[in-house]
XYZ file of C-alpha atoms in Angstrom:
784
model
C -16.820 16.706 -43.750
C -17.341 15.958 -39.960
C -20.918 15.005 -40.718
C -19.880 12.616 -43.467
C -17.383 10.901 -41.058
C -20.023 10.506 -38.439
C -22.520 8.976 -40.890
C -19.847 6.631 -42.213
C -19.048 5.392 -38.711
C -22.703 4.831 -37.901
C -23.228 2.983 -41.232
C -20.339 0.610 -40.477
C -21.803 -0.278 -37.082
C -25.210 -0.803 -38.603
C -23.816 -3.027 -41.332
C -21.871 -5.081 -38.868
C -24.925 -5.635 -36.720
C -27.038 -6.508 -39.727
C -24.633 -8.993 -41.196
C -25.640 -12.508 -40.047
C -27.545 -13.474 -36.938
C -25.845 -12.158 -33.808
C -26.400 -13.709 -30.370
C -25.118 -12.065 -27.222
C -24.165 -13.966 -24.055
C -23.653 -11.725 -21.019
C -23.566 -11.879 -17.286
C -21.179 -11.547 -14.347
C -18.139 -13.616 -13.184
C -17.791 -14.004 -9.443
C -15.890 -15.959 -6.896
C -17.683 -19.016 -5.620
C -18.339 -18.813 -1.947
C -18.015 -15.078 -1.530
C -19.821 -13.566 -4.509
C -16.899 -11.203 -5.006
C -16.761 -9.978 -8.665
C -13.551 -10.925 -10.578
C -12.018 -8.023 -12.500
C -10.420 -8.889 -15.812
C -11.642 -12.509 -15.908
C -11.476 -14.058 -19.431
C -14.185 -15.531 -21.599
C -12.978 -17.555 -24.565
C -15.151 -19.214 -27.230
C -13.091 -22.181 -28.495
C -15.369 -22.665 -31.425
C -15.082 -19.082 -32.880
C -11.607 -18.488 -31.237
C -12.850 -15.108 -29.941
C -13.558 -13.888 -26.424
C -14.199 -11.097 -23.983
C -13.082 -9.828 -20.629
C -15.023 -8.854 -17.501
C -14.915 -5.204 -16.503
C -14.301 -3.583 -13.166
C -17.645 -4.804 -11.879
C -17.354 -8.409 -13.187
C -19.675 -7.708 -16.162
C -18.922 -9.388 -19.492
C -20.621 -9.407 -22.902
C -19.768 -11.755 -25.779
C -21.405 -11.585 -29.175
C -21.188 -14.440 -31.679
C -22.442 -14.999 -35.193
C -22.721 -18.712 -34.581
C -26.230 -20.186 -34.909
C -25.161 -23.597 -33.708
C -23.307 -23.663 -30.451
C -20.572 -22.104 -28.319
C -17.827 -23.684 -26.285
C -16.967 -21.147 -23.597
C -14.042 -21.238 -21.173
C -14.124 -18.878 -18.084
C -10.792 -18.346 -16.475
C -9.013 -16.234 -13.921
C -5.633 -16.465 -12.332
C -5.752 -18.492 -9.178
C -9.120 -20.043 -10.039
C -10.232 -23.260 -11.711
C -11.127 -22.825 -15.340
C -14.853 -23.525 -16.027
C -16.196 -24.819 -19.404
C -19.763 -24.226 -20.522
C -20.926 -25.496 -23.935
C -24.498 -25.157 -25.189
C -26.561 -24.407 -28.301
C -27.433 -20.752 -28.926
C -30.473 -19.344 -30.621
C -31.160 -16.120 -28.723
C -29.529 -13.672 -26.358
C -28.554 -15.446 -23.032
C -27.811 -14.261 -19.569
C -25.134 -16.537 -17.990
C -23.717 -15.887 -14.553
C -20.522 -17.695 -13.646
C -18.888 -18.503 -10.285
C -15.326 -19.667 -10.363
C -13.832 -21.892 -7.645
C -10.527 -20.707 -6.143
C -7.537 -23.040 -6.667
C -4.682 -22.612 -4.240
C -1.943 -23.680 -6.672
C -2.985 -23.393 -10.281
C -0.323 -25.026 -12.443
C -0.452 -24.580 -16.170
C -3.005 -26.772 -17.991
C -3.810 -27.156 -21.666
C -7.067 -25.228 -21.521
C -5.442 -22.281 -19.957
C -3.602 -21.328 -23.071
C -6.901 -21.454 -24.952
C -9.098 -19.694 -22.428
C -7.103 -16.744 -21.190
C -6.463 -13.638 -23.077
C -2.652 -13.551 -23.066
C -0.640 -10.389 -22.447
C 0.647 -10.426 -26.152
C -2.976 -10.273 -27.353
C -4.037 -7.078 -25.569
C -3.459 -3.480 -26.805
C -2.466 -2.348 -23.368
C 1.070 -1.021 -22.973
C 2.910 -0.204 -19.724
C 0.063 -1.893 -17.773
C 0.846 -4.279 -14.969
C -1.466 -6.179 -12.627
C -0.048 -7.720 -9.480
C -2.110 -10.416 -7.761
C -3.101 -9.619 -4.205
C -1.793 -12.995 -3.124
C 1.750 -12.045 -4.258
C 1.431 -8.598 -2.601
C 0.620 -10.253 0.738
C 3.420 -12.824 0.472
C 6.302 -10.563 -0.394
C 8.596 -9.276 2.432
C 7.343 -6.154 4.114
C 9.137 -3.320 6.097
C 8.437 -3.964 9.803
C 5.977 -6.688 8.627
C 3.497 -4.157 7.347
C 2.160 -5.359 3.971
C 2.214 -2.287 1.578
C 0.760 -2.118 -1.969
C 2.970 0.853 -2.934
C 6.126 -0.928 -1.733
C 5.321 -3.794 -4.193
C 4.609 -1.371 -7.088
C 8.030 0.251 -6.494
C 9.525 -3.105 -7.513
C 8.187 -2.836 -11.045
C 10.249 -1.509 -13.961
C 9.899 2.196 -14.559
C 8.825 2.887 -10.943
C 11.089 4.326 -8.283
C 10.678 4.905 -4.570
C 12.570 8.124 -4.150
C 14.330 7.718 -0.813
C 14.969 4.814 1.506
C 11.799 3.132 2.779
C 9.485 5.795 1.416
C 6.223 4.813 -0.246
C 6.179 7.554 -2.925
C 6.010 6.533 -6.545
C 8.160 8.254 -9.271
C 6.992 6.742 -12.588
C 9.063 7.320 -15.773
C 10.505 10.518 -14.524
C 7.362 12.079 -13.040
C 6.691 13.259 -9.561
C 4.153 11.842 -6.956
C 1.621 14.561 -7.968
C 1.497 13.131 -11.479
C 0.171 9.782 -10.365
C -3.628 9.381 -10.566
C -4.236 7.238 -7.423
C -7.807 5.915 -7.402
C -9.533 4.126 -4.577
C -12.864 2.790 -5.880
C -12.720 5.437 -8.609
C -12.032 8.370 -6.193
C -8.804 10.375 -6.510
C -6.518 10.174 -3.441
C -4.276 13.266 -2.880
C -1.960 11.971 -0.207
C -1.556 8.184 -0.053
C 1.156 8.146 2.624
C 1.337 7.285 6.278
C 4.298 7.713 8.681
C 5.846 10.555 6.826
C 5.833 8.531 3.568
C 7.114 5.159 4.856
C 3.714 3.352 4.410
C 0.741 3.837 2.075
C -2.882 4.193 3.123
C -3.975 1.049 1.452
C -4.893 -2.016 3.692
C -4.184 -5.087 1.553
C -6.915 -7.098 3.401
C -9.599 -4.691 2.042
C -8.322 -4.714 -1.588
C -9.688 -6.819 -4.457
C -7.522 -5.564 -7.353
C -4.508 -3.317 -8.099
C -3.545 -2.161 -11.612
C -0.626 0.155 -12.487
C -0.727 1.921 -15.902
C 2.431 3.871 -16.802
C 2.037 4.298 -20.564
C -0.495 3.872 -23.331
C -3.196 5.401 -21.155
C -6.739 4.544 -22.262
C -8.905 7.620 -22.884
C -11.060 7.011 -19.955
C -8.282 8.166 -17.630
C -7.143 11.732 -17.343
C -5.950 14.511 -15.099
C -2.448 13.280 -14.437
C 0.800 12.932 -16.561
C 2.652 9.880 -15.400
C 0.655 6.950 -14.266
C -2.675 5.504 -13.048
C -2.831 3.340 -9.869
C -6.293 1.946 -9.877
C -7.114 0.227 -6.505
C -10.514 -1.500 -6.150
C -11.829 -2.473 -2.683
C -13.517 -5.797 -1.940
C -17.316 -5.811 -2.235
C -18.150 -7.988 0.785
C -19.039 -11.632 1.101
C -22.591 -12.328 -0.067
C -22.731 -15.810 1.359
C -21.362 -16.049 4.834
C -19.622 -14.078 7.590
C -15.784 -13.963 7.226
C -12.916 -12.147 8.894
C -9.147 -11.865 8.841
C -6.541 -9.734 10.528
C -2.983 -9.540 11.864
C -0.983 -8.341 14.829
C 2.385 -6.869 14.064
C 5.226 -5.053 15.780
C 3.903 -1.571 14.876
C 0.270 -2.033 13.836
C -2.739 -4.344 13.924
C -5.594 -4.681 11.575
C -8.948 -6.478 11.316
C -11.275 -6.979 8.356
C -14.835 -8.444 8.580
C -17.343 -8.978 5.809
C -20.594 -10.813 5.293
C -24.090 -10.743 4.067
C -26.702 -8.264 5.502
C -29.200 -10.243 3.379
C -27.802 -13.342 1.657
C -27.226 -13.021 -2.129
C -28.808 -9.522 -1.846
C -26.772 -7.125 0.323
C -23.313 -7.497 1.844
C -20.900 -5.318 3.869
C -17.214 -4.933 4.340
C -15.451 -3.194 7.256
C -11.681 -2.937 7.722
C -9.590 -1.058 10.346
C -5.891 -0.630 10.988
C -4.064 1.287 13.700
C -0.491 1.689 14.868
C 0.356 1.577 18.598
C 3.787 3.213 18.713
C 2.302 5.981 20.875
C 0.703 3.512 23.308
C 3.962 1.613 23.755
C 6.240 4.622 24.085
C 3.973 6.739 26.248
C 4.632 5.117 29.662
C 8.490 5.120 28.966
C 8.546 8.799 28.023
C 6.272 9.860 30.921
C 8.459 7.919 33.442
C 11.596 9.529 32.132
C 10.125 13.057 32.382
C 8.496 12.630 35.698
C 5.061 12.448 34.131
C 5.290 15.913 32.619
C 5.910 15.060 28.984
C 4.065 12.941 26.454
C 5.323 12.364 22.871
C 3.620 10.158 20.371
C 2.663 9.306 16.794
C 0.012 7.083 15.353
C -2.037 6.561 12.190
C -5.228 4.720 11.437
C -7.271 3.564 8.428
C -10.983 2.733 8.209
C -12.534 1.179 5.110
C -16.192 0.424 4.646
C -18.407 -0.762 1.824
C -22.035 -1.723 1.279
C -23.010 -3.708 -1.889
C -26.658 -4.047 -2.732
C -28.060 -6.045 -5.565
C -31.303 -4.442 -6.637
C -31.874 -7.020 -9.417
C -29.865 -8.748 -12.143
C -29.465 -5.430 -14.034
C -28.907 -2.977 -11.225
C -26.458 -2.799 -8.399
C -25.616 -0.025 -5.896
C -22.311 0.406 -3.993
C -21.527 2.751 -1.121
C -17.887 2.932 -0.065
C -15.868 5.094 2.238
C -12.309 5.554 3.510
C -11.085 7.642 6.448
C -7.512 7.811 7.704
C -5.415 10.142 9.709
C -1.838 10.575 10.968
C -0.987 12.546 14.101
C 2.325 13.370 15.714
C 2.375 15.336 18.978
C 4.389 16.550 21.882
C 2.693 17.666 25.114
C 4.431 19.147 28.154
C 2.821 20.369 31.338
C 4.222 21.700 34.597
C 3.872 24.623 37.088
C 6.000 27.247 38.809
C 5.425 29.575 41.767
C 6.394 33.268 41.751
C 5.440 35.882 44.378
C 2.805 33.623 45.977
C 1.194 33.032 42.579
C 1.009 29.622 41.020
C 1.111 29.215 37.237
C 0.067 25.837 35.769
C 0.793 25.623 32.082
C 0.320 23.133 29.216
C 2.077 23.398 25.876
C 1.205 21.108 22.939
C 2.846 21.025 19.488
C 1.953 18.664 16.696
C 0.907 18.028 13.160
C -1.850 15.943 11.620
C -2.960 15.093 8.132
C -5.556 12.734 6.609
C -8.050 11.799 3.952
C -11.782 11.231 3.927
C -13.270 9.673 0.819
C -16.758 8.474 0.043
C -18.356 7.169 -3.215
C -21.852 6.132 -4.297
C -22.063 3.951 -7.448
C -24.921 2.733 -9.537
C -24.275 -0.049 -12.127
C -26.968 -0.551 -14.709
C -26.979 -3.270 -17.432
C -28.921 -1.341 -20.056
C -28.920 -4.277 -22.457
C -26.950 -7.417 -23.162
C -24.325 -5.286 -24.929
C -24.613 -1.964 -23.095
C -23.360 -1.300 -19.509
C -23.325 1.881 -17.584
C -21.795 3.125 -14.214
C -22.688 6.387 -12.444
C -20.461 7.632 -9.652
C -20.895 10.470 -7.178
C -17.935 11.203 -4.842
C -16.732 13.496 -2.161
C -13.048 13.641 -0.967
C -11.121 15.734 1.477
C -7.422 16.008 2.308
C -6.281 18.265 5.210
C -2.939 19.085 6.680
C -2.681 20.830 10.083
C 0.403 22.147 11.914
C -0.512 23.499 15.354
C 0.919 24.806 18.641
C -1.370 25.504 21.662
C -0.348 27.047 24.992
C -2.588 27.313 28.077
C -1.872 28.701 31.488
C -3.790 29.111 34.642
C -2.559 31.688 37.203
C -3.951 31.430 40.770
C -3.118 33.400 43.939
C -4.596 35.558 46.654
C -7.707 37.055 45.051
C -6.509 36.087 41.591
C -7.732 33.392 39.094
C -6.671 34.164 35.503
C -6.593 32.052 32.309
C -4.466 32.806 29.243
C -4.434 31.011 25.957
C -2.314 31.256 22.797
C -2.539 29.229 19.653
C -0.808 29.052 16.224
C -1.927 26.990 13.321
C -0.806 26.445 9.735
C -3.281 24.486 7.563
C -3.919 23.577 3.953
C -6.007 21.168 2.002
C -8.172 20.294 -0.922
C -11.788 19.230 -1.161
C -13.517 17.745 -4.163
C -17.178 17.041 -5.180
C -17.467 14.998 -8.299
C -19.838 13.149 -10.583
C -19.144 10.949 -13.586
C -20.935 8.650 -16.028
C -19.175 5.803 -17.802
C -20.699 3.679 -20.609
C -19.463 0.459 -22.295
C -20.920 -0.743 -25.547
C -19.947 -3.989 -27.184
C -21.663 -4.192 -30.650
C -19.598 -7.269 -31.654
C -16.434 -9.118 -30.700
C -14.337 -6.766 -32.913
C -15.329 -3.570 -31.007
C -15.363 -2.506 -27.365
C -16.563 1.069 -27.136
C -16.300 3.132 -23.980
C -17.418 6.711 -23.534
C -18.334 8.997 -20.686
C -17.893 12.385 -18.914
C -17.109 13.771 -15.435
C -17.086 16.998 -13.583
C -15.116 17.958 -10.405
C -15.617 20.940 -8.207
C -12.335 21.696 -6.437
C -11.821 23.854 -3.350
C -8.204 24.594 -2.593
C -6.714 25.957 0.681
C -3.106 26.548 -0.395
C -1.611 27.363 3.010
C -2.913 29.644 5.674
C -1.271 30.774 8.987
C -3.548 31.841 11.886
C -2.743 32.834 15.478
C -5.041 33.727 18.415
C -4.310 35.053 21.815
C -6.619 35.854 24.755
C -4.474 38.975 25.299
C -5.066 40.370 21.844
C -8.310 41.760 20.496
C -7.786 40.673 16.863
C -6.712 37.408 15.384
C -3.802 37.287 12.894
C -4.318 35.490 9.561
C -1.811 35.295 6.800
C -1.621 33.279 3.478
C -3.604 32.643 0.423
C -7.457 32.641 0.353
C -9.520 29.594 -0.621
C -9.862 29.171 -4.330
C -12.656 27.362 -6.161
C -12.037 25.651 -9.574
C -14.098 23.436 -11.856
C -12.535 20.587 -13.878
C -14.452 18.560 -16.502
C -13.744 15.924 -19.143
C -15.397 13.884 -21.824
C -13.896 10.846 -23.607
C -14.453 8.114 -26.121
C -12.378 5.110 -27.018
C -12.719 1.877 -29.016
C -10.764 -1.288 -28.766
C -10.851 -2.382 -32.438
C -9.824 -5.744 -33.849
C -8.915 -4.889 -37.491
C -7.926 -8.500 -38.327
C -6.565 -11.579 -36.643
C -3.147 -10.014 -36.163
C -3.830 -6.205 -35.751
C -5.696 -4.696 -32.899
C -5.832 -1.008 -31.641
C -7.240 1.099 -28.928
C -8.116 4.528 -30.418
C -9.576 7.365 -28.369
C -9.937 11.059 -27.544
C -9.934 12.702 -24.171
C -11.064 16.305 -23.895
C -10.727 18.147 -20.554
C -11.113 21.686 -19.346
C -10.482 23.747 -16.213
C -12.212 26.978 -15.012
C -10.237 29.023 -12.470
C -10.117 32.780 -11.606
C -11.954 33.680 -14.828
C -9.471 31.642 -16.914
C -10.524 28.661 -19.091
C -7.791 26.098 -19.894
C -8.709 23.242 -22.212
C -6.939 20.265 -23.757
C -7.695 17.763 -26.542
C -5.675 14.578 -26.046
C -5.480 11.954 -28.744
C -4.565 8.453 -27.586
C -3.652 5.390 -29.560
C -2.182 1.982 -28.631
C -1.840 -0.937 -31.045
C -0.481 -4.436 -31.192
C 0.478 -6.688 -34.052
C 0.773 -10.446 -33.541
C 3.962 -11.958 -35.071
C 2.844 -15.398 -34.014
C 0.427 -16.813 -31.423
C 2.863 -16.058 -28.568
C 4.681 -12.876 -29.686
C 3.485 -9.333 -30.526
C 4.851 -5.869 -31.224
C 3.127 -2.991 -29.397
C 3.315 0.768 -29.804
C 1.513 3.707 -28.268
C 1.306 7.471 -28.346
C -0.536 9.553 -25.769
C -0.944 13.148 -24.658
C -1.933 14.181 -21.201
C -2.884 17.361 -19.295
C -2.884 18.082 -15.507
C -4.556 21.234 -14.116
C -3.320 20.928 -10.492
C 0.208 21.093 -9.034
C 1.928 19.841 -5.892
C 4.445 22.250 -4.256
C 6.992 19.864 -2.848
C 9.481 20.733 -0.096
C 11.211 17.421 0.390
C 11.468 13.970 -0.988
C 9.840 12.093 1.877
C 6.228 12.773 0.803
C 5.863 15.066 3.775
C 2.365 16.422 4.390
C 3.640 20.013 4.094
C 3.426 19.561 0.374
C 0.675 21.861 -0.919
C -1.879 21.202 -3.704
C -2.549 24.233 -5.792
C -4.489 24.828 -9.075
C -3.478 26.197 -12.432
C -4.145 30.011 -12.320
C -3.894 33.089 -14.424
C -0.152 33.131 -13.810
C 0.664 29.416 -13.601
C -0.675 27.236 -16.337
C -1.384 23.523 -16.403
C 1.160 20.683 -16.924
C 1.187 18.821 -20.220
C 2.999 15.733 -21.460
C 3.523 13.534 -24.489
C 4.718 9.960 -24.387
C 5.619 7.557 -27.185
C 6.476 3.873 -26.548
C 7.289 0.803 -28.548
C 7.838 -2.703 -27.272
C 7.785 -6.494 -27.818
C 5.894 -9.001 -25.674
C 6.172 -12.796 -25.540
C 4.495 -15.480 -23.618
C 6.544 -18.649 -22.998
C 5.097 -21.460 -20.915
C 3.477 -19.202 -18.346
C 6.184 -16.548 -18.345
C 5.268 -13.046 -19.665
C 8.271 -11.405 -21.182
C 8.367 -7.765 -22.337
C 10.797 -5.081 -23.426
C 9.527 -1.524 -23.808
C 11.231 1.717 -24.807
C 9.656 5.124 -24.106
C 10.294 8.839 -24.755
C 8.352 11.434 -22.636
C 8.319 15.202 -22.578
C 6.660 17.389 -19.854
C 5.855 21.194 -19.828
C 4.474 23.411 -17.162
C 6.340 21.839 -14.237
C 6.740 23.981 -11.169
C 9.412 24.002 -8.425
C 10.241 26.285 -5.536
C 12.862 28.892 -6.448
C 16.145 28.746 -4.456
C 15.463 29.707 -0.826
C 11.691 29.705 -1.051
C 9.484 27.411 1.074
C 5.841 27.076 2.109
C 6.657 29.119 5.207
C 7.255 32.394 3.263
C 3.794 33.438 4.201
C 4.363 37.128 3.105
C 4.415 35.954 -0.520
C 1.833 34.405 -2.660
C 2.852 30.866 -3.745
C 2.723 31.934 -7.421
C 5.627 34.290 -6.849
C 7.812 31.656 -5.169
C 7.912 29.139 -8.005
C 9.670 28.694 -11.253
C 8.039 27.059 -14.352
C 9.911 24.740 -16.500
C 10.077 21.493 -18.538
C 11.216 17.905 -18.255
C 12.149 14.955 -20.359
C 12.560 11.265 -19.636
C 13.440 8.262 -21.777
C 14.412 4.756 -21.111
C 14.179 1.004 -21.657
C 12.237 -1.410 -19.392
C 12.574 -5.180 -19.425
C 10.181 -7.396 -17.437
C 9.745 -11.192 -16.919
C 6.789 -12.222 -14.796
C 5.178 -15.545 -13.735
C 1.764 -15.271 -11.955
C 0.861 -18.975 -11.412
C 2.546 -22.151 -10.031
C 4.390 -22.946 -6.836
C 7.061 -20.385 -7.706
C 5.928 -17.015 -8.966
C 7.229 -13.410 -9.160
C 9.207 -11.263 -11.531
C 12.545 -9.771 -12.613
C 12.618 -6.248 -13.847
C 15.340 -3.971 -15.250
C 15.181 -0.246 -16.101
C 17.649 1.876 -17.995
C 16.506 5.550 -17.907
C 17.470 9.201 -17.959
C 15.365 12.036 -16.539
C 16.168 15.753 -16.677
C 14.571 19.132 -15.771
C 15.147 22.720 -17.005
C 13.946 26.002 -15.467
C 14.982 29.436 -16.634
C 15.449 30.664 -13.105
C 17.279 27.566 -11.751
C 20.718 26.213 -12.636
C 21.335 29.152 -15.053
C 18.609 27.739 -17.359
C 20.569 24.598 -18.120
C 19.313 21.076 -18.141
C 20.043 19.240 -14.892
C 19.370 15.613 -13.602
C 16.053 15.174 -11.783
C 16.606 14.332 -8.103
C 15.228 10.859 -8.615
C 16.988 10.137 -11.853
C 18.341 6.619 -11.606
C 20.317 5.204 -14.529
C 20.125 1.517 -13.666
C 17.404 -0.183 -11.562
C 17.020 -3.902 -10.924
C 14.361 -5.686 -8.917
C 13.861 -9.384 -8.269
C 10.696 -10.601 -6.386
C 10.085 -14.313 -5.831
C 7.407 -16.166 -3.823
C 7.605 -19.947 -3.389
C 4.990 -22.262 -1.860
C 7.483 -24.980 -0.908
C 5.073 -27.077 1.246
C 1.338 -27.330 1.724
C 1.291 -24.874 4.598
C 4.549 -22.948 4.220
C 5.784 -20.312 1.788
C 9.001 -18.353 1.355
C 9.690 -15.100 -0.431
C 12.535 -12.731 -1.143
C 13.128 -9.335 -2.688
C 16.426 -7.994 -4.030
C 16.763 -4.523 -5.373
C 19.649 -2.575 -6.873
C 19.804 1.000 -8.153
C 22.405 3.581 -9.061
C 22.516 6.504 -6.763
C 20.111 9.411 -6.839
C 21.302 12.886 -7.780
C 22.176 15.396 -4.997
C 23.319 18.973 -4.828
C 26.661 19.503 -3.024
C 28.956 22.511 -3.011
C 32.213 22.406 -4.947
C 33.714 25.562 -3.481
C 33.577 27.714 -0.366
C 34.547 31.293 0.198
C 34.433 33.859 2.959
C 32.233 36.907 2.731
C 32.340 39.978 5.051
C 29.037 40.830 6.816
C 28.157 43.828 8.983
C 25.885 43.519 12.002
C 23.419 46.235 13.099
C 25.965 47.718 15.598
C 28.484 48.317 12.729
C 30.729 45.381 13.591
C 32.066 43.113 10.922
C 32.539 39.324 10.808
C 33.146 36.790 8.100
C 30.721 34.054 7.079
C 31.294 31.025 4.839
C 29.372 30.909 1.604
C 29.072 27.591 -0.267
C 29.174 27.634 -4.054
C 27.170 25.089 -6.015
C 28.454 24.640 -9.538
C 25.178 23.131 -10.772
C 21.975 21.596 -9.516
C 22.149 17.889 -8.619
C 25.850 17.722 -9.493
C 26.756 14.578 -7.422
C 25.419 11.072 -7.080
C 24.760 8.990 -4.006
C 26.364 5.591 -3.692
C 24.531 2.685 -5.313
C 21.519 1.316 -3.350
C 20.914 -2.383 -2.846
C 19.291 -4.621 -0.229
C 17.799 -8.072 0.334
C 14.523 -8.751 2.121
C 13.397 -12.248 3.230
C 10.101 -13.550 4.540
C 8.996 -17.003 5.796
C 5.357 -17.946 6.703
C 3.604 -21.025 8.002
C 0.062 -21.543 8.799
C -2.239 -24.087 10.386
C -5.994 -24.782 10.138
C -7.826 -24.606 13.393
C -11.472 -25.320 14.297
C -12.313 -21.693 14.191
C -10.335 -20.945 10.965
C -6.692 -20.436 10.139
C -3.721 -18.882 11.916
C -0.484 -17.711 10.299
C 2.950 -16.715 11.606
C 5.254 -14.597 9.438
C 8.941 -13.843 10.128
C 10.720 -11.341 8.032
C 14.044 -9.501 7.623
C 14.364 -6.117 5.904
C 17.856 -5.441 4.617
C 19.103 -8.907 5.482
C 22.817 -8.271 4.913
C 22.714 -4.921 6.769
C 23.710 -2.678 3.821
C 24.162 1.005 5.027
C 22.345 2.591 2.109
C 22.430 6.405 1.695
C 19.432 8.281 3.012
C 20.937 11.649 2.256
C 24.403 13.262 1.974
C 25.720 16.499 3.356
C 29.022 18.372 3.916
C 30.253 17.714 7.492
C 33.494 17.092 9.511
C 35.397 13.988 10.302
C 36.976 13.292 13.733
C 40.058 15.289 12.776
C 37.915 18.403 12.049
C 38.359 18.061 8.288
C 35.436 18.930 5.969
C 34.130 15.999 4.002
C 31.023 14.567 2.400
C 29.185 12.456 4.941
C 26.548 9.854 4.220
C 23.591 9.396 6.588
C 21.779 6.056 6.591
C 18.356 5.221 7.968
C 17.494 1.531 8.138
C 19.984 -1.193 9.200
C 18.811 -4.876 9.227
C 15.275 -4.949 10.752
C 13.675 -8.219 11.846
C 9.893 -8.411 12.064
C 7.095 -10.826 12.939
C 3.343 -10.856 12.638
C 0.472 -13.152 13.633
C -2.327 -13.454 11.179
C -5.703 -15.107 11.381
C -8.768 -15.898 9.331
C -12.189 -17.024 10.553
């Protein structure tokens, strides 16, 4: 039976290719002046009313049965549409360079040339132009990709100011965050308030929250695919900014013109440098407290020939918070000088080597080899030097708690376009994981043996193969059908999962379509989370003999319409999740005498909702309005008496408005307004006294709080308004730009968390704690 199906599929492809004379036009689409490849650029043949789209590396392939001529339109948002018409008689290589256009208003050809949102099979997929990301208001003036993604329907931030993403009821660990194709395990800076992505070094950002294509796997809730710039092939360029908490600089240019280019980008905060002299002066020079983070991005792009290209990219970033104190004392004619340092640090290192190969005019391949590392380190070091008459002695003591994950990976991806009605993708990958799920170590010069507690390192292997086809069945019906098979070897256990995926669209008319999708997902790694701030103490752990993988199913249906440059959509979804883990009541990562597998409960989750979205990407005024109505619940046998309870970040109503307006030639204005009903919190409903005996036999009474159920109360509604105003001027050396912004413009005291406390009269009451008042910011940007 299976053999017959395979033969039938091969026969169909052979017949399709044998029917009529087929001519293929292929090449790359790039930005004029920089050589940067344009991802998702559109190719439209007005004669045949068919087209193609460029892939992640700017490659496109269009096959036509016409033996006369083609009338091709090449287009990309923010660029001038280019028309190329010529007679075709054989396969042709055609490279296109599009010219940027600062303000691209709608024109007649744009409706013909661009693949509209209603025509694609993709569901729950949103692409935000980098220009909009940079223009929207930013917390403390620091442009942040994740902050912008939080404004999209179906995506929540968790807590005030945090950069974590909670997509359709999932947790941060269920997001596949890719930087140039490499998974990022902790994408947060400043305890979760900023992400690691420097917008100046980014070429494209795509969020997929449903209808996942088969080429993605390993997570349950979303894919955030971030692609770095490739580097200017034509001339040396740079840009940067100076803000109130951080500065950054990006430079790019040709190593060999039209052959090899480079990109380098760096960012660093200077909170520690500004605060250090103040703290040292107040402590007499004995104490130093600080915090900083930095990012470094680098990329080399080498064009071997028209069919082969090699990329080498890297990212390195660290956060460090520390407190140092030094002093001395004298006792019995002996002087003791001591130094005590406490701190924590965490960071990522990522590198990727890619090889693109155009095998033929219809066949494209990409091979990727990657290494990534995430480490968290909590440390305390004490050193003393004792000197006196005939005495010189040194003593040291150190404590350290560390965890992390390291990956070595390889993958091969192939794209085959036999004709305009099929776009076939297939490939495979393998990842070698090494987990360090929390180790405590101490060392003292006064002890012979070191102390070491916690779990040992654990090696695991994850692999996957996939195939998918974007099929045009007729002029109205198109579908993306695929399979993703993945497996996981750990501790002698083999888990595997076969995940069918399908997404389809049906055109009601030329501007309206109905879409539906059904996907299954599997995730073989877990994140043990202690708090909602994205703290680095969260531990990555694998599926084991005792704790299985996470699995999910998601179904969605929606309608999409394009009206005069506005993309309108409404999408309903239902999602179930199994194999979720959570710390049992009272357990934390610091219970080092227990294995983490004995500290967690395993349960399930469900989420369903309706998302509405209106977006405009071009014109003087652009932006979007989004609304989400949703419900998310969890259930664990050992938590909340086995009953369903609201997820901590369940939010019934969520509204976001983001607008950018270029109101003059050298000025722009933007605003963001968000509203959301309160997150769920656990608060006690009763309190009673309980007698306790101490070790001397005495008795005292202590107060015990009783929680009726998990997450039984709601915070107040959250809302705020952010504003930003920029103006720039062209100089002989380039361009300079000033930006003024206000976060929380009307000074709303939004809830950060709630707890039981006391008012001024000594009465117990529920207290709200807020974090950010109105915060003004400014930054100076430049380009050269």
